[in-house]
Structure formats: C-alpha cells, structure tokens
PDB file of C-alpha atoms in Angstrom:
ATOM      1  CA  MET A   1     -21.009 -26.939  64.911  1.00  0.00           C
ATOM      2  CA  ARG A   2     -18.887 -30.055  65.397  1.00  0.00           C
ATOM      3  CA  LYS A   3     -20.337 -31.637  62.249  1.00  0.00           C
ATOM      4  CA  ALA A   4     -19.499 -28.522  60.207  1.00  0.00           C
ATOM      5  CA  MET A   5     -15.937 -28.560  61.530  1.00  0.00           C
ATOM      6  CA  ILE A   6     -15.510 -32.230  60.629  1.00  0.00           C
ATOM      7  CA  ILE A   7     -16.870 -31.663  57.118  1.00  0.00           C
ATOM      8  CA  SER A   8     -14.599 -28.620  56.671  1.00  0.00           C
ATOM      9  CA  PHE A   9     -11.613 -30.637  57.865  1.00  0.00           C
ATOM     10  CA  ILE A  10     -12.384 -33.468  55.444  1.00  0.00           C
ATOM     11  CA  LEU A  11     -12.749 -31.026  52.544  1.00  0.00           C
ATOM     12  CA  ILE A  12      -9.477 -29.281  53.371  1.00  0.00           C
ATOM     13  CA  ILE A  13      -7.570 -32.564  53.664  1.00  0.00           C
ATOM     14  CA  THR A  14      -9.063 -33.785  50.388  1.00  0.00           C
ATOM     15  CA  ALA A  15      -8.064 -30.570  48.628  1.00  0.00           C
ATOM     16  CA  LEU A  16      -4.525 -30.799  49.977  1.00  0.00           C
ATOM     17  CA  LEU A  17      -4.126 -34.397  48.844  1.00  0.00           C
ATOM     18  CA  LEU A  18      -5.091 -33.622  45.281  1.00  0.00           C
ATOM     19  CA  ASN A  19      -2.465 -32.267  42.956  1.00  0.00           C
ATOM     20  CA  ALA A  20      -3.198 -29.634  40.322  1.00  0.00           C
ATOM     21  CA  SER A  21      -3.437 -32.035  37.379  1.00  0.00           C
ATOM     22  CA  GLU A  22      -6.307 -33.851  39.091  1.00  0.00           C
ATOM     23  CA  LEU A  23      -8.236 -30.628  39.550  1.00  0.00           C
ATOM     24  CA  TYR A  24      -8.808 -30.073  35.837  1.00  0.00           C
ATOM     25  CA  LYS A  25     -11.734 -32.053  34.533  1.00  0.00           C
ATOM     26  CA  PRO A  26     -13.467 -31.353  31.236  1.00  0.00           C
ATOM     27  CA  PRO A  27     -17.164 -30.460  31.503  1.00  0.00           C
ATOM     28  CA  LEU A  28     -19.525 -33.406  31.544  1.00  0.00           C
ATOM     29  CA  GLU A  29     -22.208 -33.737  28.895  1.00  0.00           C
ATOM     30  CA  ASN A  30     -24.918 -34.253  31.515  1.00  0.00           C
ATOM     31  CA  LYS A  31     -24.632 -31.615  34.207  1.00  0.00           C
ATOM     32  CA  ILE A  32     -27.178 -33.279  36.500  1.00  0.00           C
ATOM     33  CA  GLY A  33     -26.769 -36.957  37.357  1.00  0.00           C
ATOM     34  CA  ARG A  34     -29.513 -39.594  37.245  1.00  0.00           C
ATOM     35  CA  ARG A  35     -29.777 -39.902  41.030  1.00  0.00           C
ATOM     36  CA  LEU A  36     -30.253 -36.169  41.462  1.00  0.00           C
ATOM     37  CA  SER A  37     -32.774 -36.051  38.612  1.00  0.00           C
ATOM     38  CA  ARG A  38     -34.832 -38.792  40.281  1.00  0.00           C
ATOM     39  CA  SER A  39     -34.610 -37.038  43.651  1.00  0.00           C
ATOM     40  CA  LEU A  40     -35.750 -33.757  42.125  1.00  0.00           C
ATOM     41  CA  GLU A  41     -38.741 -35.494  40.534  1.00  0.00           C
ATOM     42  CA  ARG A  42     -39.821 -36.967  43.891  1.00  0.00           C
ATOM     43  CA  ILE A  43     -39.150 -33.973  46.121  1.00  0.00           C
ATOM     44  CA  LYS A  44     -42.068 -32.098  47.645  1.00  0.00           C
ATOM     45  CA  VAL A  45     -42.418 -28.369  46.999  1.00  0.00           C
ATOM     46  CA  ASN A  46     -41.303 -27.258  50.476  1.00  0.00           C
ATOM     47  CA  GLU A  47     -38.812 -30.082  51.079  1.00  0.00           C
ATOM     48  CA  GLU A  48     -35.096 -29.346  51.226  1.00  0.00           C
ATOM     49  CA  ILE A  49     -32.246 -31.592  50.136  1.00  0.00           C
ATOM     50  CA  ASN A  50     -28.481 -31.192  50.282  1.00  0.00           C
ATOM     51  CA  ILE A  51     -26.679 -31.139  46.943  1.00  0.00           C
ATOM     52  CA  TRP A  52     -22.934 -31.064  46.251  1.00  0.00           C
ATOM     53  CA  VAL A  53     -22.019 -28.804  43.335  1.00  0.00           C
ATOM     54  CA  PHE A  54     -18.643 -29.319  41.675  1.00  0.00           C
ATOM     55  CA  PHE A  55     -17.352 -26.449  39.564  1.00  0.00           C
ATOM     56  CA  THR A  56     -14.897 -27.978  37.133  1.00  0.00           C
ATOM     57  CA  ASP A  57     -14.015 -25.569  34.348  1.00  0.00           C
ATOM     58  CA  LYS A  58     -13.556 -22.289  36.293  1.00  0.00           C
ATOM     59  CA  GLY A  59     -13.712 -20.460  32.963  1.00  0.00           C
ATOM     60  CA  MET A  60     -10.969 -22.566  31.394  1.00  0.00           C
ATOM     61  CA  LEU A  61     -12.203 -24.723  28.570  1.00  0.00           C
ATOM     62  CA  SER A  62      -9.113 -26.857  27.985  1.00  0.00           C
ATOM     63  CA  GLU A  63      -6.235 -28.347  29.922  1.00  0.00           C
ATOM     64  CA  GLU A  64      -3.859 -26.010  28.079  1.00  0.00           C
ATOM     65  CA  ALA A  65      -5.818 -22.967  29.296  1.00  0.00           C
ATOM     66  CA  TYR A  66      -5.725 -24.388  32.829  1.00  0.00           C
ATOM     67  CA  LYS A  67      -1.940 -24.821  32.696  1.00  0.00           C
ATOM     68  CA  GLU A  68      -1.558 -21.305  31.289  1.00  0.00           C
ATOM     69  CA  CYS A  69      -3.553 -19.862  34.208  1.00  0.00           C
ATOM     70  CA  LEU A  70      -1.365 -21.756  36.667  1.00  0.00           C
ATOM     71  CA  SER A  71       1.726 -20.388  34.964  1.00  0.00           C
ATOM     72  CA  VAL A  72       0.441 -16.801  35.154  1.00  0.00           C
ATOM     73  CA  ILE A  73      -0.343 -17.184  38.854  1.00  0.00           C
ATOM     74  CA  GLU A  74       3.040 -18.736  39.591  1.00  0.00           C
ATOM     75  CA  ASN A  75       4.864 -15.946  37.728  1.00  0.00           C
ATOM     76  CA  ARG A  76       3.048 -13.285  39.793  1.00  0.00           C
ATOM     77  CA  MET A  77       3.933 -14.998  43.067  1.00  0.00           C
ATOM     78  CA  SER A  78       6.443 -13.322  45.373  1.00  0.00           C
ATOM     79  CA  GLU A  79       9.688 -15.148  46.111  1.00  0.00           C
ATOM     80  CA  ARG A  80       8.746 -15.439  49.787  1.00  0.00           C
ATOM     81  CA  ARG A  81       5.420 -17.076  48.962  1.00  0.00           C
ATOM     82  CA  ARG A  82       7.070 -19.384  46.420  1.00  0.00           C
ATOM     83  CA  LYS A  83       9.610 -20.621  49.005  1.00  0.00           C
ATOM     84  CA  ARG A  84       6.912 -21.139  51.625  1.00  0.00           C
ATOM     85  CA  ARG A  85       4.823 -23.225  49.236  1.00  0.00           C
ATOM     86  CA  GLN A  86       7.816 -25.272  48.094  1.00  0.00           C
ATOM     87  CA  LYS A  87       8.263 -26.457  51.689  1.00  0.00           C
ATOM     88  CA  THR A  88       4.992 -28.424  51.462  1.00  0.00           C
ATOM     89  CA  GLY A  89       6.601 -30.985  49.146  1.00  0.00           C
ATOM     90  CA  ARG A  90       3.767 -30.910  46.612  1.00  0.00           C
ATOM     91  CA  ALA A  91       4.530 -31.428  42.932  1.00  0.00           C
ATOM     92  CA  GLN A  92       3.132 -28.019  41.971  1.00  0.00           C
ATOM     93  CA  ILE A  93       3.103 -24.946  44.165  1.00  0.00           C
ATOM     94  CA  VAL A  94      -0.023 -23.399  42.612  1.00  0.00           C
ATOM     95  CA  ASP A  95      -3.458 -24.831  41.973  1.00  0.00           C
ATOM     96  CA  PHE A  96      -7.114 -23.882  42.136  1.00  0.00           C
TER      97      PHE A  96
END
C-alpha cells in the first residue's frame, strides 16, 4: 500500500512539473525498445514482468493537432475553472 502511494505521488509530481509542450511527442518508429524485446525473449511462459506503457499521440498525429485540441478544451472551460487553474502559475492552464 505504501509503495503504491509513493509511486502515485511520484507520478503526480512528475505530471505537474511537465508543461503541455513537453507532453506532445511524435510516435517512435520502434514501439518496443531493445531491452524489453530481450526481456520478452527470455521470459518464461508463466512469469510476470512489470512494463511501463507511454501513450504519446492520444489520437493527435501532429503538434498542430495537439495545440488545436488544447485550444478547444480551453475554450470550453468555465471562467471559474480557468481562474482556479491560473493560480497554479503554470505556463498553460490545460494539458493532457
């Protein structure tokens, strides 16, 4: 339980420290890295391993499409929510 809370805390802090421009990354050519490929080759049938999966495109295939989605979300935002988010001091008030 404590380990899960620590991991959740680290993930939340990491997400808060990133700004929206860092969250867009174009898809990689190789979806599975070399280390994971080697691990998958050596794993036994009933063995379990932990794998981090990073979803990068979220259905947006270019940085322009990403910025357009952010704009749509920001335009739909209520004034109360906009003011609350502006208090955080982040460069952009919406992100994914």
